[in-house]
Coordinates of C-alpha atoms and ligand atoms in Angstrom, one line a residue:
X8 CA 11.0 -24.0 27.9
X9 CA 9.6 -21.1 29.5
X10 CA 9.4 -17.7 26.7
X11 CA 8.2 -14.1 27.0
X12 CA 7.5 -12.4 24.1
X13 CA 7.4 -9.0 24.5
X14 CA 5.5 -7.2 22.1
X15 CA 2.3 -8.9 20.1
X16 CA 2.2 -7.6 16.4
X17 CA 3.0 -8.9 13.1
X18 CA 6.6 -10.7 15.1
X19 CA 5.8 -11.0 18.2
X20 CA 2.2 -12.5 18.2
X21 CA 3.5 -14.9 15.4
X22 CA 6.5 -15.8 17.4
X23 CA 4.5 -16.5 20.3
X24 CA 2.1 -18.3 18.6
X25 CA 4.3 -20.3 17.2
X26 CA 7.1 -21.0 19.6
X27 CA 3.8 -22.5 21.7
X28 CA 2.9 -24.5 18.9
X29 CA 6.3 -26.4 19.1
X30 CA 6.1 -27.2 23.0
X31 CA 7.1 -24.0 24.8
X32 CA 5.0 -22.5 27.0
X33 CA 4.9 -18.9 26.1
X34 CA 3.9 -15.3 27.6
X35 CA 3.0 -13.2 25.0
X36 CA 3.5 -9.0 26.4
X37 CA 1.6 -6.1 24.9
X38 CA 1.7 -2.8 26.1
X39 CA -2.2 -1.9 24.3
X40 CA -4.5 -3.6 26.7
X41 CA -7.0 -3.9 23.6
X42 CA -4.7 -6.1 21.6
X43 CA -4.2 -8.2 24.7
X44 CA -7.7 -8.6 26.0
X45 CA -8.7 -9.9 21.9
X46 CA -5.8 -12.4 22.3
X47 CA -7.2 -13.6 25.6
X48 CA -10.6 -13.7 24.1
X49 CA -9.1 -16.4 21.7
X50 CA -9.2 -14.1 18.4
X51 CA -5.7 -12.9 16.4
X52 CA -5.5 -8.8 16.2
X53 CA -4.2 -9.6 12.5
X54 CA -4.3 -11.4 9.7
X55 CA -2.0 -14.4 8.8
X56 CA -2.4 -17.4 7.6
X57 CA -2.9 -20.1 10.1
X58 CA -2.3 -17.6 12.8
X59 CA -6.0 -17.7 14.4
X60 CA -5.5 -21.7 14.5
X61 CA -2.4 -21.9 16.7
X62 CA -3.9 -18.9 18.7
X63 CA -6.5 -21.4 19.5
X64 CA -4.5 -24.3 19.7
X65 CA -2.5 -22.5 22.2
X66 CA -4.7 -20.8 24.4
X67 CA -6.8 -24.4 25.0
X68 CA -3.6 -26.2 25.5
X69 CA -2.1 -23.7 27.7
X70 CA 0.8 -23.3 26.4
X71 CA 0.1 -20.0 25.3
X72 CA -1.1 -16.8 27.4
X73 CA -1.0 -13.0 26.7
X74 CA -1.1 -9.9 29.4
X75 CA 0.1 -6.7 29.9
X76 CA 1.7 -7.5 33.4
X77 CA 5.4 -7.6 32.4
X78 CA 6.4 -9.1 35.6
X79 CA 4.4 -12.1 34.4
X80 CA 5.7 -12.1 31.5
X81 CA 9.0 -12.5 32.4
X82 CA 8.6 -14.8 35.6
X83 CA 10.8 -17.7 35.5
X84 CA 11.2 -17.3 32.4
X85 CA 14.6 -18.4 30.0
X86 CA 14.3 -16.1 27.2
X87 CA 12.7 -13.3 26.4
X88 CA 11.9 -11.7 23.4
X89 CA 11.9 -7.3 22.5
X90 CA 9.4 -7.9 19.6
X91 CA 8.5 -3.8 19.8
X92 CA 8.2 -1.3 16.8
X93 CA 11.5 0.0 15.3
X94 CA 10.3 2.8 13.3
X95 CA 11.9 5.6 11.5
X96 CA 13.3 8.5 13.2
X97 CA 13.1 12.1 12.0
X98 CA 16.6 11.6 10.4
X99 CA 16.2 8.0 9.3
X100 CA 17.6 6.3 12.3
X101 CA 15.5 3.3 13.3
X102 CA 14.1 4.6 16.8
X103 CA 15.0 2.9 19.7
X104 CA 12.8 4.3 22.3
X105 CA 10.5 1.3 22.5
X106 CA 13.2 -1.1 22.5
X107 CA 15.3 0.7 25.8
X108 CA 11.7 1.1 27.5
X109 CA 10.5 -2.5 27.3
X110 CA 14.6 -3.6 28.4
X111 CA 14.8 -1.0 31.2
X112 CA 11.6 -2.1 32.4
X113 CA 12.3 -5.8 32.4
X114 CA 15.4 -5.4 33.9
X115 CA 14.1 -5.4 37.9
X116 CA 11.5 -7.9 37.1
X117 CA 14.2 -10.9 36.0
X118 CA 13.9 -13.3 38.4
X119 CA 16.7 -15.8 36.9
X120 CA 19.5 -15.8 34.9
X121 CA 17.4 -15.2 31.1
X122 CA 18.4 -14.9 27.6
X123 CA 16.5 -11.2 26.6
X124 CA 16.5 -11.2 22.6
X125 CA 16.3 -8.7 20.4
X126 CA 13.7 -9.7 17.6
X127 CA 13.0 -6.2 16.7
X128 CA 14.7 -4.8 13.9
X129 CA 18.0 -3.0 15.2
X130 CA 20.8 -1.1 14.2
X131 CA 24.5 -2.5 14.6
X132 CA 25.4 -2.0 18.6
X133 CA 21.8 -2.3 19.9
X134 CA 22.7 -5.4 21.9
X135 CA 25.6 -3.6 24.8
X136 CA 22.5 -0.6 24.2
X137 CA 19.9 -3.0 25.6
X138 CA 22.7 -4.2 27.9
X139 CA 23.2 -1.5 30.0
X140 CA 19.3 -0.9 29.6
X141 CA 18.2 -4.3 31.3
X142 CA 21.1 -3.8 33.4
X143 CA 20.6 -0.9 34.7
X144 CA 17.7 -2.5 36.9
X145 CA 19.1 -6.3 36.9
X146 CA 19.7 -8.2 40.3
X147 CA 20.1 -11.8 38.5
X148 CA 22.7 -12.7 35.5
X149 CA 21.6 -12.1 31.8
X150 CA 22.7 -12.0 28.6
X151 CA 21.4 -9.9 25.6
X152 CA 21.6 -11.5 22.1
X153 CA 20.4 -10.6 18.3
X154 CA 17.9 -13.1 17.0
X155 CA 16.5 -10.8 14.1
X156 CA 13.5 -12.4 12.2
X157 CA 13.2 -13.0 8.1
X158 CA 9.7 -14.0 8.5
X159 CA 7.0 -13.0 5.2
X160 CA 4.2 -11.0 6.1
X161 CA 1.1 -12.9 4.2
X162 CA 3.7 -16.3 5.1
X163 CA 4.9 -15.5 8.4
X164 CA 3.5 -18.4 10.1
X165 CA 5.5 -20.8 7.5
X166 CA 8.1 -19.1 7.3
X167 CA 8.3 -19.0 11.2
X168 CA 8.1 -22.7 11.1
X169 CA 10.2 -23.4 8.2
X170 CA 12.9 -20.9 8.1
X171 CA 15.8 -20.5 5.9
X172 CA 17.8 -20.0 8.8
X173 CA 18.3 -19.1 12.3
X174 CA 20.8 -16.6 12.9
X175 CA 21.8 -15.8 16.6
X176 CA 24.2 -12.6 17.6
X177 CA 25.8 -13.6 20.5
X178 CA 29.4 -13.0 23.1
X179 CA 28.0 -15.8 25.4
X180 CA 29.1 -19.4 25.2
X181 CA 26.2 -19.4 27.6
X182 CA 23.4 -18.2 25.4
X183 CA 23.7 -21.1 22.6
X184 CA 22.9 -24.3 24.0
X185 CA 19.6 -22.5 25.1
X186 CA 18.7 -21.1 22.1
X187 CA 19.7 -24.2 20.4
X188 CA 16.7 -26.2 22.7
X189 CA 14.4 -23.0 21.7
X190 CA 14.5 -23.5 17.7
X191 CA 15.8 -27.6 18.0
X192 CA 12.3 -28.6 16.2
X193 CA 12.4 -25.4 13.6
X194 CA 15.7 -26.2 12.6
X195 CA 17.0 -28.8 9.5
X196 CA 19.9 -30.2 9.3
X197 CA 20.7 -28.4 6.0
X198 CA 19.8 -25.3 8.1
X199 CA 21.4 -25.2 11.0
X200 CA 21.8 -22.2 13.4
X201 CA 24.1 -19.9 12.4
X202 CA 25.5 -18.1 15.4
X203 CA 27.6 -15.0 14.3
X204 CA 28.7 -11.8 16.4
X205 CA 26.2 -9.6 17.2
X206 CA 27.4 -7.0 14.7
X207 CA 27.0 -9.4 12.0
X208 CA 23.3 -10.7 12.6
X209 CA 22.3 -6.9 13.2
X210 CA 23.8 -5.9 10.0
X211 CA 22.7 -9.2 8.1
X212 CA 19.1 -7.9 8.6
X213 CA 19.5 -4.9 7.2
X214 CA 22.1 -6.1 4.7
X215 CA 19.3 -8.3 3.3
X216 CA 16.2 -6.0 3.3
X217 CA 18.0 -3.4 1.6
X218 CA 19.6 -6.2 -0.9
X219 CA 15.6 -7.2 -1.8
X220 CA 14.8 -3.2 -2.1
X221 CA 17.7 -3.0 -4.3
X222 CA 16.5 -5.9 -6.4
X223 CA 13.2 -4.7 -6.8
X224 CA 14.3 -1.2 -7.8
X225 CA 16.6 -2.7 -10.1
X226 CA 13.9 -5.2 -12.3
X227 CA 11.8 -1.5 -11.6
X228 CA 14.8 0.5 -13.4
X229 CA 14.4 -2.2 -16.0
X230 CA 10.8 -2.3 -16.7
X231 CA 11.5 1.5 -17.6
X232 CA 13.9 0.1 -20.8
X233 CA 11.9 -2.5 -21.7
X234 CA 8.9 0.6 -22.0
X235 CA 10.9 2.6 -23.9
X236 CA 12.9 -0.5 -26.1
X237 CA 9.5 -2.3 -26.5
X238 CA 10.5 -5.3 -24.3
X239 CA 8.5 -7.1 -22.1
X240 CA 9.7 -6.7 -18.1
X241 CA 8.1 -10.1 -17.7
X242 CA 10.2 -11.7 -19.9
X243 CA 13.2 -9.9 -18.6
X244 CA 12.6 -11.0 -15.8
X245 CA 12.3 -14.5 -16.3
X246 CA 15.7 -14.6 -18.4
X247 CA 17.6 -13.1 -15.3
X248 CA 15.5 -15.1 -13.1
X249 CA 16.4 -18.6 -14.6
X250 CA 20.1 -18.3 -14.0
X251 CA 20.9 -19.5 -10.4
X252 CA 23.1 -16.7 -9.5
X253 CA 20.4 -14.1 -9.6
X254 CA 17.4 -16.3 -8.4
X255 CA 13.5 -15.4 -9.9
X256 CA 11.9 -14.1 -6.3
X257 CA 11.8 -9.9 -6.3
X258 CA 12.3 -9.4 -9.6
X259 CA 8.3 -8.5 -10.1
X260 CA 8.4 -4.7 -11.7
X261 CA 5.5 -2.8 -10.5
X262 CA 4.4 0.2 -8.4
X263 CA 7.4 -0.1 -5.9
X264 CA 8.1 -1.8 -2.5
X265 CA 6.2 0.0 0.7
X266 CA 5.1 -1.8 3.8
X267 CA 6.4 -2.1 7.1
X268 CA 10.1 -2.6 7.1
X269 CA 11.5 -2.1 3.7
X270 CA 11.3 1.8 3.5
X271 CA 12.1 2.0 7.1
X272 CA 14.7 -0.1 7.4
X273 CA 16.7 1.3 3.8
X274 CA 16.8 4.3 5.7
X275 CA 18.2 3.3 8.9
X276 CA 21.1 1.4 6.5
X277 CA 21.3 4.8 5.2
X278 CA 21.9 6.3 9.0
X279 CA 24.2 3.9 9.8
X280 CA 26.3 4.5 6.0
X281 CA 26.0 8.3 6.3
X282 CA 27.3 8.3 10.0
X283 CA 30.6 6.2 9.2
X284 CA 31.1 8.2 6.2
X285 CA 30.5 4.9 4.1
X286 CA 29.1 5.8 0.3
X287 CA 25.8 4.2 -0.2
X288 CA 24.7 5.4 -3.5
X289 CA 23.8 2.1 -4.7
X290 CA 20.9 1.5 -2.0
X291 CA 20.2 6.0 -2.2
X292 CA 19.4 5.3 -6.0
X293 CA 17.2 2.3 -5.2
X294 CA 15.4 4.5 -3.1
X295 CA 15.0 7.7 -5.9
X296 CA 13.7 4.7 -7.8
X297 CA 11.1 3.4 -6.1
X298 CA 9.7 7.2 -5.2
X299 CA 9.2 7.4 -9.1
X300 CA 7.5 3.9 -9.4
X301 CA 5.3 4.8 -7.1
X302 CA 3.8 7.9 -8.6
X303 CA 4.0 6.1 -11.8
X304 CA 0.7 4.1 -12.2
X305 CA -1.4 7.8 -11.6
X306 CA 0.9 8.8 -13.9
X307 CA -0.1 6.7 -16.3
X308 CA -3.8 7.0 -15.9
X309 CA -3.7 10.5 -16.5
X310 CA -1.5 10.2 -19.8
X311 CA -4.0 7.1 -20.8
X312 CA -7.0 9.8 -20.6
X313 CA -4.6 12.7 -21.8
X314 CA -5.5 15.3 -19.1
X315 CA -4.3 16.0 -15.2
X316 CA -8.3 16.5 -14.7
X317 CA -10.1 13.5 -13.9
X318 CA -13.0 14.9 -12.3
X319 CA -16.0 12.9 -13.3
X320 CA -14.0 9.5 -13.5
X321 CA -14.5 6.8 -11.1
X322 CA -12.4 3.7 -10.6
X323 CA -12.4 0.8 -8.6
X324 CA -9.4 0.5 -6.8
X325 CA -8.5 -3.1 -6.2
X326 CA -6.2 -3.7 -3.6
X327 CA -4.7 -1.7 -0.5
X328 CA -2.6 -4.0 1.6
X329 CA 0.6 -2.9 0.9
X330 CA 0.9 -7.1 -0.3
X331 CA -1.5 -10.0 -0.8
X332 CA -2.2 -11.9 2.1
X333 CA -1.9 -9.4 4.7
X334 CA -4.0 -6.8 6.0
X335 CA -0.7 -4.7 7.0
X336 CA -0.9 -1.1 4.9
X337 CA 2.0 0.3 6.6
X338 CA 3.9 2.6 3.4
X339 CA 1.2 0.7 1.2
X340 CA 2.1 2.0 -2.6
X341 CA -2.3 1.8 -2.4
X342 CA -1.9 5.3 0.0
X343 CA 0.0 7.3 -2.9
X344 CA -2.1 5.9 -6.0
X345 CA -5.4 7.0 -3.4
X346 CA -3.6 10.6 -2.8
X347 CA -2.5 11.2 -6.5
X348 CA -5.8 10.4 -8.1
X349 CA -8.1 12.0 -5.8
X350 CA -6.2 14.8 -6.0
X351 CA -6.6 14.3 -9.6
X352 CA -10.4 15.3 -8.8
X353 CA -10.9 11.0 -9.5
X354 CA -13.2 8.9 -7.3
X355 CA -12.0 6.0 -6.3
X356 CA -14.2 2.9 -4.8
X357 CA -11.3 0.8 -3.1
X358 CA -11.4 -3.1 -2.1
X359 CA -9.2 -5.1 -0.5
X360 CA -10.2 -8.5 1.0
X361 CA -8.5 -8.2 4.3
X362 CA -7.2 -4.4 4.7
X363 CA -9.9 -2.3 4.4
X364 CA -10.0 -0.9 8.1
X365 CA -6.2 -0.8 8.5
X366 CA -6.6 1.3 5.6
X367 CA -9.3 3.7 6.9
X368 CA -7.3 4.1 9.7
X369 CA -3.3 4.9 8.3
X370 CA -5.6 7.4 6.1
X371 CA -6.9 9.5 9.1
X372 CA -4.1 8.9 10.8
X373 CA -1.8 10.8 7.7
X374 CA -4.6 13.1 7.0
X375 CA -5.4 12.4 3.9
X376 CA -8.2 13.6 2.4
X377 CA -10.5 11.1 1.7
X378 CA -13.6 12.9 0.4
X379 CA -13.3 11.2 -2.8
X380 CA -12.4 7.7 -1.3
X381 CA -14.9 5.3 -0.8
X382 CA -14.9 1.4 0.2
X383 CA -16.7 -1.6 -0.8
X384 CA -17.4 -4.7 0.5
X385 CA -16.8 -7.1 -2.4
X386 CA -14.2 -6.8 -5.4
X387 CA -18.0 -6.9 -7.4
X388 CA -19.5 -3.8 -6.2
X389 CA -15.9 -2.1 -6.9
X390 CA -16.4 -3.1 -9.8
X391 CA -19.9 -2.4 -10.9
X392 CA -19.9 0.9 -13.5
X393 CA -16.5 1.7 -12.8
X394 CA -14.7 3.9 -15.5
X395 CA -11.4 1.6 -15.2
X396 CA -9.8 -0.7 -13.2
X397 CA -6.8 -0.2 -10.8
X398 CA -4.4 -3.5 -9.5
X399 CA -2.7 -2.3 -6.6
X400 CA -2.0 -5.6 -4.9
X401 CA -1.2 -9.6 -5.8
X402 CA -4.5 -11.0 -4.1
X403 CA -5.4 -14.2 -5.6
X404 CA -9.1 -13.0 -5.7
X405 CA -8.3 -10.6 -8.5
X406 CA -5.9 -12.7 -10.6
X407 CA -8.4 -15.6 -10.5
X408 CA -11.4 -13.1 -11.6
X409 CA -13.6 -14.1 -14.4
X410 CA -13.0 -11.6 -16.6
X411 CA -16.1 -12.0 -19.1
X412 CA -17.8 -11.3 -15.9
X413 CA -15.8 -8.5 -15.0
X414 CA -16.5 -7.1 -18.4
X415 CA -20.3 -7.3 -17.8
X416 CA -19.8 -4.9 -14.7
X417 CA -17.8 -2.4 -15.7
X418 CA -18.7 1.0 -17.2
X419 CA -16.0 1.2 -19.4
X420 CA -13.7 -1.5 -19.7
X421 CA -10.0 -0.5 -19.0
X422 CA -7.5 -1.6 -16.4
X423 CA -4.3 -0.1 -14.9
X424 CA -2.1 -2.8 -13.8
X425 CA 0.3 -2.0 -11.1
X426 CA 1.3 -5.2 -10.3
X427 CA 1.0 -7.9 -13.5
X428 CA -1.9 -9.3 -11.4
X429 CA -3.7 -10.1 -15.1
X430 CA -0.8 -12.4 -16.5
X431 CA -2.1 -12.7 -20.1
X432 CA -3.2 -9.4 -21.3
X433 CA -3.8 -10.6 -25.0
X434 CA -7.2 -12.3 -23.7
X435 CA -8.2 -8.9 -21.7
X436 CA -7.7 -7.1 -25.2
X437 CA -9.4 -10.0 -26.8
X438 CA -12.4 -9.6 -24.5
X439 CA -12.3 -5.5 -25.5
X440 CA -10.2 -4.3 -22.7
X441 CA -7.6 -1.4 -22.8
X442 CA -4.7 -2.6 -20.9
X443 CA -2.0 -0.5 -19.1
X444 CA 0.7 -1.7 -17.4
X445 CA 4.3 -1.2 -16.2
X446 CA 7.2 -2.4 -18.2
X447 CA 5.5 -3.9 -21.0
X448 CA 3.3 -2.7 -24.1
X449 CA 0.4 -1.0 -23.0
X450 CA -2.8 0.7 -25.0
X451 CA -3.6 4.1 -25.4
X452 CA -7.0 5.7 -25.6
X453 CA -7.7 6.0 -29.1
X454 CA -5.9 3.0 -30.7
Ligands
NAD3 P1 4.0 -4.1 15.3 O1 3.8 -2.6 15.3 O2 3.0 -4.9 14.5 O3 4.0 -4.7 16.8 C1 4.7 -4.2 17.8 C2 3.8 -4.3 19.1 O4 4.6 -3.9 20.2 C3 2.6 -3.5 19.2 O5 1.4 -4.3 19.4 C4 2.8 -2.5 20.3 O6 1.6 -2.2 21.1 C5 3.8 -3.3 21.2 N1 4.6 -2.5 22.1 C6 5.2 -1.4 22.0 N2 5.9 -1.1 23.1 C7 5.7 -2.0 23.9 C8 6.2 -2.3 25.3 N3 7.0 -1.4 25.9 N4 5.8 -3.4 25.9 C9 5.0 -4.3 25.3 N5 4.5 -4.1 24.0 C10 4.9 -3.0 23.4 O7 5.5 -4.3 14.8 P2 6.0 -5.5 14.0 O8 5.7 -5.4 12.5 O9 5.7 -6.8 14.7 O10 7.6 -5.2 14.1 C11 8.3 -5.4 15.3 C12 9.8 -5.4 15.0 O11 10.1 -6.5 14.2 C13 10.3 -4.2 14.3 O12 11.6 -3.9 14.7 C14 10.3 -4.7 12.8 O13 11.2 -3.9 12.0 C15 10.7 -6.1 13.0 N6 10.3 -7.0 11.9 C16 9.1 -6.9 11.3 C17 8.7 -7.8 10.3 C18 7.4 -7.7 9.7 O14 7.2 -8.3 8.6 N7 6.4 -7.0 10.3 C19 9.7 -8.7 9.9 C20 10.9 -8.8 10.5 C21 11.2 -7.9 11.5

């Protein structure tokens, strides 16, 4: 099947890369020639697993192509994909702008009857929107569906290929049996495609994002009580997690959810809620909640040495990806620990194995002031005479550390956990460390 992808980020260049890999023969779109002329040179503009493999795969097979020409992007093709940013508006509204662009100017270039898709992230009634967009310009039929994607950052190529489900937003009897050839080999028979009104699959995506913010926000709320009732979050969460009905995955208490669609896409719920006159304190709270984890770890740092001043203190901050296995720092929880503590008068010598110059540049492009901030090439020299440690994200590297080692490089041997990335602090205290963490027992200065 022929397939344009327009758009080549996180979802679009995973889409196309993958959608090749199963037999299509794909044009992936970008608007930013750089991106484009690094995927035709054969190497992925991000980092996923197993990405830069079926980029490969792809582009010698020739299955796969990328340019910026949409006309040849959507030449002859059957379906094409809006895989373009949806980020936040000034009042919380997800912003269409680069969604209408890419379907008004795809609209003349059709040159058969195609299935356009809407893989970006959406608010209920974008489909008619893009409609009347693509229309506007159309000579040949078209439909416009919802196809919003679950995929994982860190997992997106699995989770592309192995998906939970399929969900297709769709009026058209005409659109299905295409899109069931386009996902036939991604699809299991316990998973089938789930094709539901546009309205639903639109609102589903939010529905669950903001259900997974919620969730964290609520084991977050608890690792609060456990703090002050001298339970252990971990534990909680294990109890809760055990029983089928709640499920074990986002209960992990920390320093908050960040990246690139929670905090966006919360708000846009919170649009769509405010302008129907719907009451949505119960995602509002889960967003007040995760402001305050976020500022909590700094917090906690500055209590640990019992002053706001931490001039003269330097710590190695390890982790900025905004998750492990990504290099993604979009709303990273790393870009508020960075801010507080260097406002703090701290210095901070940040690793992160993957998201080091996606890092430098969200930093200069918020204005941060990053006197104070400097990076370093292995978690080692982070490491070396640092006055305490600070987890930020899950990477495996850090959680598989040998700590007798660590100890040997450190000036002073503390660690702030954000994250529970050290799972058995009683062997960290053993070895001398101070521990600090959230939502569980953690040591003070003196004692
Ligand atoms: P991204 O910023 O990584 O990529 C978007 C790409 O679109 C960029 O490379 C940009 O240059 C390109 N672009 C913008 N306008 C264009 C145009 N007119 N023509 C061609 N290319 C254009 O964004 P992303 O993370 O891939 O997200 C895309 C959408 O998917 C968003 O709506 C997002 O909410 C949604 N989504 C993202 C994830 C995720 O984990 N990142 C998961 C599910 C859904």
């Amino acid at each position: 099947m022929r397939v344009g992808v327009i758009g080549t980020g996180y979802v679009g260049l995973v889409s196309a890369a993958c959608f090749s890999h199963i037999g299509h023969e794909v044009v992936g779109n970008d608007i930013d020639p750089k991106i484009v002329s690094k995927l035709q040179g054969g190497e992925s503009t991000i980092f996923e697993d197993g990405l830069q493999d079926l980029i490969e795969e792809g582009l010698e097979n020739r299955r796969l192509r990328f340019t910026t020409s949409l006309s040849e992007t959507v030449l002859d093709a059957e379906v094409v994909f809006l895989a373009v940013p949806t980020p936040e508006g000034d009042d919380g509204s997800a912003d269409l702008r680069y969604v209408v662009k890419a379907a008004t100017d795809l609209g003349p270039l059709l040159t058969n009857y195609t299935v356009v898709v809407n893989k970006s992230t959406v608010p209920v009634g974008t489909v008619p929107l893009v409609r009347n967009a693509v229309g506007a310009g159309a000579t040949v039929d078209f439909d416009v569906i919802s196809n919003p994607e679950f995929l994982r950052e860190g997992y997106a190529v699995d989770d592309f290929l192995h998906p939970d489900r399929v969900v297709i937003g769709t009026d058209s009897d005409r659109t299905r049996p295409i899109m069931e050839d386009l996902y036939e080999r991604l699809v299991r028979n316990d998973n089938p495609i789930d094709f539901v009104l546009p309205a639903s699959a639109e609102m589903g995506k939010y529905a669950s994002n903001a259900f997974l913010a919620t969730k964290i926000s609520f084991i977050n709320f608890m690792s609060q009580m456990c703090e002050e009732y001298g339970a252990d979050v971990e534990e909680v969460a294990r109890i809760m997690g055990q029983d089928k009905r709640i499920g074990r995955a986002f209960l992990n208490a920390g320093i908050g959810w960040g990246g690139s669609c929670f905090p966006k896409d919360v708000q846009a719920l919170l649009k769509m809620a405010k302008d129907a006159h719907v009451d949505a304190g119960i995602v509002e709270q889960a967003v007040v909640t995760n402001g305050m984890m976020r500022r909590l770890l700094p917090q906690k740092v500055k209590r640990f040495y019992n002053t706001d001043d931490l001039r003269g203190k330097r710590f190695a901050l390890l982790g900025l990806a905004f998750k492990e296995n990504t290099d993604d720092v979009r709303d990273a929880p790393s870009i508020d620990i960075v801010r507080d503590l260097t406002e703090a008068g701290a210095e901070m010598l940040a690793y992160d194995p993957q998201a080091r110059h996606t890092f430098e540049k969200k930093m200069k492009a918020l204005g941060v002031d990053t006197t104070n901030l400097k990076y370093a090439e292995t978690a080692e020299e982070a490491l070396t005479g640092t006055d305490a440690i600070i987890g930020a994200t899950l990477w495996p590297e850090f959680s598989t550390m040998d700590m007798r080692k660590v100890l040997k490089l450190v000036g002073s041997p503390v660690v702030f956990d954000g994250r529970h990335i050290w799972k058995h602090p009683e062997r960290l205290r053993k070895l001398g460390f101070k521990y600090v963490t959230i939502g569980k027992e953690s040591d003070t200065l003196a004692a």
